[in-house]
Coordinates of C-alpha atoms and ligand atoms in Angstrom, one line a residue:
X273 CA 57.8 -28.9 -28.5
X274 CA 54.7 -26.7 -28.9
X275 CA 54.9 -26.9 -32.7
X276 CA 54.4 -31.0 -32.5
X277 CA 50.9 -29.9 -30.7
X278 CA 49.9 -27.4 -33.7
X279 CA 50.9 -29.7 -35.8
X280 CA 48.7 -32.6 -34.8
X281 CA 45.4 -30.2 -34.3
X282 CA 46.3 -29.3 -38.0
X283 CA 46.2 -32.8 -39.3
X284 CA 43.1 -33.6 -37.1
X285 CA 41.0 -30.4 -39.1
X286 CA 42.4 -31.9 -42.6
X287 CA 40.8 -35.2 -41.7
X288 CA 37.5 -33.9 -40.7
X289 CA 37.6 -31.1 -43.6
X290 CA 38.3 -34.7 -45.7
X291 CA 35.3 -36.7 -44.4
X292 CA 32.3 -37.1 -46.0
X293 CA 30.5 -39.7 -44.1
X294 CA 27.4 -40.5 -46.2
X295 CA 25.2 -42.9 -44.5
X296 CA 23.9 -43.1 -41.0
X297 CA 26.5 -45.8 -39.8
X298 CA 29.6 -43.7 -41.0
X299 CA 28.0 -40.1 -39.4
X300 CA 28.1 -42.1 -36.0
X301 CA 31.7 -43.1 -36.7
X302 CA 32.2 -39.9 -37.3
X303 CA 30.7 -38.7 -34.3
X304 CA 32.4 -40.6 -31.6
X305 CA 36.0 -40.3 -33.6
X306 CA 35.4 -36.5 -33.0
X307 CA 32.4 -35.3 -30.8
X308 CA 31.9 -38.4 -28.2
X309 CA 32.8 -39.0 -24.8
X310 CA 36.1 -40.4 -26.1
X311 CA 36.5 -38.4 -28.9
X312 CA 40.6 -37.5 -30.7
X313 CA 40.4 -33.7 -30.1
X314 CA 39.9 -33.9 -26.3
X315 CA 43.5 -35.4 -25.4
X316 CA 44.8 -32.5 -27.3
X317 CA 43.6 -30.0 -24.8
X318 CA 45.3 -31.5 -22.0
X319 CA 48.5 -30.8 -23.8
X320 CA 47.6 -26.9 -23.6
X321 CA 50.1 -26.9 -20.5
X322 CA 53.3 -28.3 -22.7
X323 CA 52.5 -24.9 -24.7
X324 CA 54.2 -21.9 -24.7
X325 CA 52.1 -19.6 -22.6
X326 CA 52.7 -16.8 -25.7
X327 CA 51.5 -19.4 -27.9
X328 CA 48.5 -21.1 -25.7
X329 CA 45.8 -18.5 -26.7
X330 CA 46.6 -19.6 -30.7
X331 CA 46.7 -23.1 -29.4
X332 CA 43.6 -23.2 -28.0
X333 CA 42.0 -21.0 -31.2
X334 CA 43.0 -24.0 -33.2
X335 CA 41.6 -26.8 -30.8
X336 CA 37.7 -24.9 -31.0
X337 CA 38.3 -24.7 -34.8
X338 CA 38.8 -28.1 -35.0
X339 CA 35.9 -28.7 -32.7
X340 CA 33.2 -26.1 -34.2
X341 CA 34.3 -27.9 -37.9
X342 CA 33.4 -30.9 -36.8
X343 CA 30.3 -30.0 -35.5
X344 CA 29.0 -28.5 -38.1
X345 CA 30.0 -31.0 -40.3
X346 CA 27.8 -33.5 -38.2
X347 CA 25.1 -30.8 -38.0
X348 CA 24.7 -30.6 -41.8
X349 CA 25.3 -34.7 -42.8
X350 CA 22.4 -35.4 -40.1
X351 CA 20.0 -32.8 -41.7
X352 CA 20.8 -33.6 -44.9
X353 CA 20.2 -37.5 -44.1
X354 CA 17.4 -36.6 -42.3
X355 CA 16.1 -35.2 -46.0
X356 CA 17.0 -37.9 -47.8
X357 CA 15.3 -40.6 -45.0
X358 CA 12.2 -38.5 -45.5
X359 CA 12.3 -37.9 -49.5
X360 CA 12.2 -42.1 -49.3
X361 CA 9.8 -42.1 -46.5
X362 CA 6.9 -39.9 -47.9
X363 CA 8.3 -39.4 -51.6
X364 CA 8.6 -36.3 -50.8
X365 CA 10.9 -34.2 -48.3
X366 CA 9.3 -33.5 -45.1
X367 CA 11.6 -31.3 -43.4
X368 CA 11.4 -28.4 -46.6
X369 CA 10.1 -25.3 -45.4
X370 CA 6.5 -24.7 -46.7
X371 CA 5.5 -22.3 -49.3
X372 CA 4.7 -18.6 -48.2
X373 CA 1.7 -17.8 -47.8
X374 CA 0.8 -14.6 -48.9
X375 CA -1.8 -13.0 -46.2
X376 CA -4.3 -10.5 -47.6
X377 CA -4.8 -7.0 -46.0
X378 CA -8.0 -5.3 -45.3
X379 CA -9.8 -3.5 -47.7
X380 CA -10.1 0.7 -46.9
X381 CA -13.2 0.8 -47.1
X382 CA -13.7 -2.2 -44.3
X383 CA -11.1 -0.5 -42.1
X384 CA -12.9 2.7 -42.0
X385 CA -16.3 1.1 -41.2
X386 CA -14.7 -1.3 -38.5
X387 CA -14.0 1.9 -36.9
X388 CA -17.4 3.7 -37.0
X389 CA -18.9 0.4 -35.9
X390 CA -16.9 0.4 -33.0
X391 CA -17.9 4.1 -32.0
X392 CA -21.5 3.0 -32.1
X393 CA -21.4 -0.1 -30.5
X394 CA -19.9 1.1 -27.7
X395 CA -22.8 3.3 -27.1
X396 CA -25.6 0.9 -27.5
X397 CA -26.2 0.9 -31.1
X398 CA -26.5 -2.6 -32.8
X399 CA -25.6 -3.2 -36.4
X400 CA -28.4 -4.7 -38.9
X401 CA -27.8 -5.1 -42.8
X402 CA -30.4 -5.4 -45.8
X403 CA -30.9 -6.0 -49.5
X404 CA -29.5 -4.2 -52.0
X405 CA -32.5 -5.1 -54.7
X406 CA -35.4 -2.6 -53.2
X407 CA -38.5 -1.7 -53.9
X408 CA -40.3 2.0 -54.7
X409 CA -42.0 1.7 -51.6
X410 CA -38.7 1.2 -49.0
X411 CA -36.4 3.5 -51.6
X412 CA -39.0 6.2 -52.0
X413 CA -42.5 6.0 -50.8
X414 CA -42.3 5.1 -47.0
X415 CA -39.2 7.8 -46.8
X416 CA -41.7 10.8 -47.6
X417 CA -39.8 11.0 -51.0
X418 CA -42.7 12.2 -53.9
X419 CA -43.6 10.8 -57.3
X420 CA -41.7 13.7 -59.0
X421 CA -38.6 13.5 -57.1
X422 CA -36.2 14.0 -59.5
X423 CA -34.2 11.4 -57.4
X424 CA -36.8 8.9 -58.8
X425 CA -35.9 9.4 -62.3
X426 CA -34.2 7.0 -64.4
X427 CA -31.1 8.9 -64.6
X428 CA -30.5 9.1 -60.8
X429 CA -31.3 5.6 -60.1
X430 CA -30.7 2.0 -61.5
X431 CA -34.4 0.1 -62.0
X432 CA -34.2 -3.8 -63.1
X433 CA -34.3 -3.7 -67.0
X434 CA -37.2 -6.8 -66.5
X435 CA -39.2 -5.1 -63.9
X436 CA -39.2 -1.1 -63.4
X437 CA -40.7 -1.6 -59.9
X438 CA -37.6 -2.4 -58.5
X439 CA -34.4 -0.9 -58.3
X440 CA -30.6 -0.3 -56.7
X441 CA -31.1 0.8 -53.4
X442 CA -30.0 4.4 -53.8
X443 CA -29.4 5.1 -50.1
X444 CA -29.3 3.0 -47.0
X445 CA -32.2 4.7 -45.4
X446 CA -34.1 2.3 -46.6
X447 CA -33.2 0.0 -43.6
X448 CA -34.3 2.5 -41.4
X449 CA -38.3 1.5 -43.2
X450 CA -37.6 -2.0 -42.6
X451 CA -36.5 -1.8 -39.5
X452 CA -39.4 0.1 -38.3
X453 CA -42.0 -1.5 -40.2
X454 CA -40.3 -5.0 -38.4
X455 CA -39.7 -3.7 -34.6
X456 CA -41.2 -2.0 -32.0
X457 CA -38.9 1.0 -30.3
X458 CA -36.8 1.6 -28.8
X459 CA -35.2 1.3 -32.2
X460 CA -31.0 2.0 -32.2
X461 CA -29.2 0.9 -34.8
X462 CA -26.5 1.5 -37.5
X463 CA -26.8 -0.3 -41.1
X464 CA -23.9 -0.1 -43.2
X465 CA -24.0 -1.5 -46.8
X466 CA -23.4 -0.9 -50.7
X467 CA -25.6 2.2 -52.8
X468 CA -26.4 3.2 -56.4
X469 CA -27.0 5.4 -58.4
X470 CA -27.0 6.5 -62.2
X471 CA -23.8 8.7 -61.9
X472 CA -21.1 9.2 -64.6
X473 CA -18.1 8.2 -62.6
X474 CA -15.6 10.0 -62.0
X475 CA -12.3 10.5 -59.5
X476 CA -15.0 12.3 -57.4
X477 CA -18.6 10.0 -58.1
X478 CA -18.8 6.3 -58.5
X479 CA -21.9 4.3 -59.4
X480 CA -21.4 2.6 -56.1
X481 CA -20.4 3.4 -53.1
X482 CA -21.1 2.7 -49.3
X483 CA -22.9 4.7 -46.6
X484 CA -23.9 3.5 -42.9
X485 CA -26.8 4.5 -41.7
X486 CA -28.3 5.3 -38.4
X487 CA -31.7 5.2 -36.8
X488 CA -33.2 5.9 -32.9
X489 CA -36.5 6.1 -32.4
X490 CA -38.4 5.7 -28.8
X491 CA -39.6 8.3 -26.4
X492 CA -38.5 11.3 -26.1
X493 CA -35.4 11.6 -28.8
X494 CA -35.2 15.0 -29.2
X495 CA -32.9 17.0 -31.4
X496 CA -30.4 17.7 -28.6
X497 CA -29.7 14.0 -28.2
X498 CA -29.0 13.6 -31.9
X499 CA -26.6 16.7 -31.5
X500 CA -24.8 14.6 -28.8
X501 CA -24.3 11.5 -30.6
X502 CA -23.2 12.9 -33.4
X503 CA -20.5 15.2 -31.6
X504 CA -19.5 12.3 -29.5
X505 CA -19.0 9.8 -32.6
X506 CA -16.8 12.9 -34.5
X507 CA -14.8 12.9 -31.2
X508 CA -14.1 9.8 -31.6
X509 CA -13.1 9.3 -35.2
X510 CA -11.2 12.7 -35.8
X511 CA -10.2 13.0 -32.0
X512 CA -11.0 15.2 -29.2
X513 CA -10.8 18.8 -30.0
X514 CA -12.9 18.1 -33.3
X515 CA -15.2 21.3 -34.0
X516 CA -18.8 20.5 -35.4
X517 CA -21.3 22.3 -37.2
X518 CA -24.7 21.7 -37.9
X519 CA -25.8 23.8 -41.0
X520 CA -29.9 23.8 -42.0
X521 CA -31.0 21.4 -44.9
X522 CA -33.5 19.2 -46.4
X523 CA -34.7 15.8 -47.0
X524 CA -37.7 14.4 -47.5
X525 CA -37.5 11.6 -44.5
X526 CA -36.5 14.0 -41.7
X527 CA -38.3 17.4 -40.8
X528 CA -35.6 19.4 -39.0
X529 CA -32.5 17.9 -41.3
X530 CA -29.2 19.3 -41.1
X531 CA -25.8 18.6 -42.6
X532 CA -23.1 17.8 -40.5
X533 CA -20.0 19.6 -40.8
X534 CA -16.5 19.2 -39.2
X535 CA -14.2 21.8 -39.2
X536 CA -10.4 20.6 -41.2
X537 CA -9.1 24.2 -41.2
X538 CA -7.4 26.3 -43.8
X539 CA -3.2 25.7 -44.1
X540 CA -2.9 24.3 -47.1
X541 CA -3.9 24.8 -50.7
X542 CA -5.4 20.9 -50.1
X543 CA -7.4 22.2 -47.3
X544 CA -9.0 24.8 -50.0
X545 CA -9.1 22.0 -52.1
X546 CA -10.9 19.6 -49.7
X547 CA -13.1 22.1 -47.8
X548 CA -14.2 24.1 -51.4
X549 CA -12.4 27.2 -49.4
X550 CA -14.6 27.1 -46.4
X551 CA -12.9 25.6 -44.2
X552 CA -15.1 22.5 -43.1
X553 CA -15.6 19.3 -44.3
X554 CA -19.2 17.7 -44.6
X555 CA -19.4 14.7 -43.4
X556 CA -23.0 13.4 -42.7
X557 CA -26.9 14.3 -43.8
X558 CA -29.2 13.8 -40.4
X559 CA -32.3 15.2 -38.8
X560 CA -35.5 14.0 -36.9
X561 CA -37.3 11.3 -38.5
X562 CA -40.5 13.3 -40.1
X563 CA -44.1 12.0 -38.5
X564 CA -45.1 11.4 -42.0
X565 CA -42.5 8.4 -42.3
X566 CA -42.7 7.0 -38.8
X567 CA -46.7 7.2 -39.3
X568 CA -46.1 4.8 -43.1
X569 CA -44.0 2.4 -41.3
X570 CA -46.7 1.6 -38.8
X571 CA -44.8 3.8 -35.4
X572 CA -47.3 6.4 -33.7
X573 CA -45.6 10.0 -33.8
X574 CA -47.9 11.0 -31.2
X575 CA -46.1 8.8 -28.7
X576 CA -42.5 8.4 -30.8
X577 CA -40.0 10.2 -31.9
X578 CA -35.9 9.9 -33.8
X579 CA -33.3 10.8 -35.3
X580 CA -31.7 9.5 -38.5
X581 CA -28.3 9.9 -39.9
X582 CA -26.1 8.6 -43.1
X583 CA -22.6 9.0 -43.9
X584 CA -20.7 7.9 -46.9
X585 CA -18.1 5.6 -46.1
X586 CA -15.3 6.0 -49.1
X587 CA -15.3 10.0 -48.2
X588 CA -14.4 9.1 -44.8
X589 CA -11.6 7.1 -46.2
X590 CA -10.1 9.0 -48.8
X591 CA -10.0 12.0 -46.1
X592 CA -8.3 9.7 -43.2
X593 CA -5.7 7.6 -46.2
X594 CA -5.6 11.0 -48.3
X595 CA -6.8 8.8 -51.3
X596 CA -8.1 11.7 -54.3
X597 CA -9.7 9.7 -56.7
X598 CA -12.8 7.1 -55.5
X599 CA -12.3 4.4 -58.7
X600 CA -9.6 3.3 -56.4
X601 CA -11.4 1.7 -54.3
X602 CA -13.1 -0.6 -56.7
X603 CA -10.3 -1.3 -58.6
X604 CA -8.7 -3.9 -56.8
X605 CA -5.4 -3.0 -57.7
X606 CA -3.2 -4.9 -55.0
X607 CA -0.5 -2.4 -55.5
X608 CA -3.3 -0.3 -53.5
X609 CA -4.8 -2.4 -51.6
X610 CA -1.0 -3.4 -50.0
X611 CA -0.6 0.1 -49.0
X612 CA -3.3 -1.2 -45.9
X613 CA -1.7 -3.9 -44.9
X614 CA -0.4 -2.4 -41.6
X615 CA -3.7 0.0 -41.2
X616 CA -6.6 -1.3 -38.9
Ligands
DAH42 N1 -29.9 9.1 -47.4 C1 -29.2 10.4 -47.5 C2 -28.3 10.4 -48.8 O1 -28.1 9.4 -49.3 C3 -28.3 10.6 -46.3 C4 -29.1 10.9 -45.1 C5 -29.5 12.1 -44.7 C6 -29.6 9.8 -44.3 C7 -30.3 12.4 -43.6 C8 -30.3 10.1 -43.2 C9 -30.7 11.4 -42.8 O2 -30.8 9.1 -42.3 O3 -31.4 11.6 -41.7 O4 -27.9 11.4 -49.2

């Protein structure tokens, strides 16, 4: 009589659904009464064959059922004793899962320089850093820059209220005097680090910002080798096909200069936006280092020459992450600074 059988397996699941065993002695009870070698649900298989075949698929439903239940009634008594054992262990529980921890992202600003360092690395540049407190002489003089500058005044540049020799470094070329005035060429290397400078900030100007600088001096640099860098590094950040211009300009530290200009393109009333309607983007001030300033920092032109460059990091940034407004970056607003969390 098949019904006997379902019957049985029934009353087997109300006893486990009933047990509660709730020490270690009574779990082990309960383990060999239903999962051990001589456990009550096996026998109840064997009687599968006095089942009506129609009925044996049921049958044998109800026989698992009864086998995952008590399972999984073991499973969860062992864990939960396990907590318990460990609460009067330690005091506390052991087995809890531990807090999240929240893992930062890095900052734009880092993710974009990563990058450029990479590009220059790779071709032989190594990276040096210095101060951010400068004097006249490594912020002005020794980069050719004269006493009526008008980047000198007051208003362009932050001096120490206690001593008006010193100042914010206002660019990072003034690694590029330290460097030289410390090493002998071949000189190649990039500096990247924090500027200042008097502005009235703005979603476009910020009192502080970052620019990475480069500097190659030895024999022999010539013009066309600066060209080449530069082209090779835009190649590498904005990809292959990347157009480059190099229009005529001035500084006082490098006699040719040039700004460097990549070309974005014109589909979008951003791109007019972006590119002031022309088209292309600037995105660094180079040339070759003038005699004047290799001659101050102690390098003999007659047997040296270089070429400088300086790019400001944020603008590279807010073009790649499309970020319009530079306070951003300084901000530390997480709800931004999440946004990179998946960005390298
Ligand atoms: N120092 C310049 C600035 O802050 C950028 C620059 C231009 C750096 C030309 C250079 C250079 O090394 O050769 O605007």
């Amino acid at each position: 009589m098949s019904s006997e059988h379902f019957e049985k397996v029934q009353v087997i699941i109300k006893e486990i659904d009933a047990k509660n065993p709730s020490s270690e002695e009574e779990l082990e009870q309960f383990r060999v009464q239903y999962l051990g070698a001589k456990n009550q649900i096996k026998p109840l298989f064997a009687m599968m064959r006095e089942v009506a075949p129609e009925e044996r698929k049921n049958f044998g439903l109800l026989l698992n059922e009864a086998k995952q239940k008590a399972e999984e009634k073991f499973e969860k008594i062992q864990n939960e004793l396990k907590k318990q054992k460990s609460r009067v262990d330690h005091g506390f529980d052991l087995t809890a899962p531990g807090l999240p921890l929240p893992l930062g992202s890095r900052h734009p600003v880092s993710i974009v320089l990563n990058q450029i360092i990479d590009i220059f690395r790779k071709i032989g540049f190594t990276v040096v850093e210095n101060r951010e407190i400068e004097d006249e002489w490594h912020n002005f003089t020794a980069l050719n820059t004269p006493d009526d500058h008008p980047a000198r005044d007051m208003t362009d540049t932050y001096y120490l209220k206690n001593d008006l020799t010193r100042m914010l470094r206002s660019q990072t070329s003034t690694v590029q005097v330290h460097e030289m005035e410390s090493k002998k060429p071949p000189i190649r290397i990039i500096s990247p680090g924090r500027v200042y400078r008097n502005e009235t900030i703005s979603a476009r100007a910020h009192a502080q910002f970052h620019q990475v600088e480069g500097l190659y001096v030895d024999k022999d640099v010539s013009f066309a080798d600066m060209k080449q860098v530069i082209k090779h590094f835009a190649r590498e950040l904005y990809g292959d096909d990347v157009r480059i211009r190099l229009r005529p300009s001035y500084f006082p530290f490098t006699e040719p200069s040039a700004e460097v200009d990549v070309y974005w393109g014109l589909n979008s009333e951003e791109d007019y936006r972006m590119t002031k309607g022309t088209g292309w983007l600037e995105i660094m001030g180079c040339g070759m280092v003038d005699p004047n300033v290799l001659q101050m920092c102690g390098i003999d032109p007659e047997v040296y020459t270089g070429f400088a460059f300086g790019m400001g990091i944020e603008r590279q940034a807010m073009r790649k992450y499309k970020i319009n407004d530079i306070r951003m970056f300084f901000e530390n607003d997480i709800r931004f600074l999440r946004q990179f969390a998946s960005a390298h």
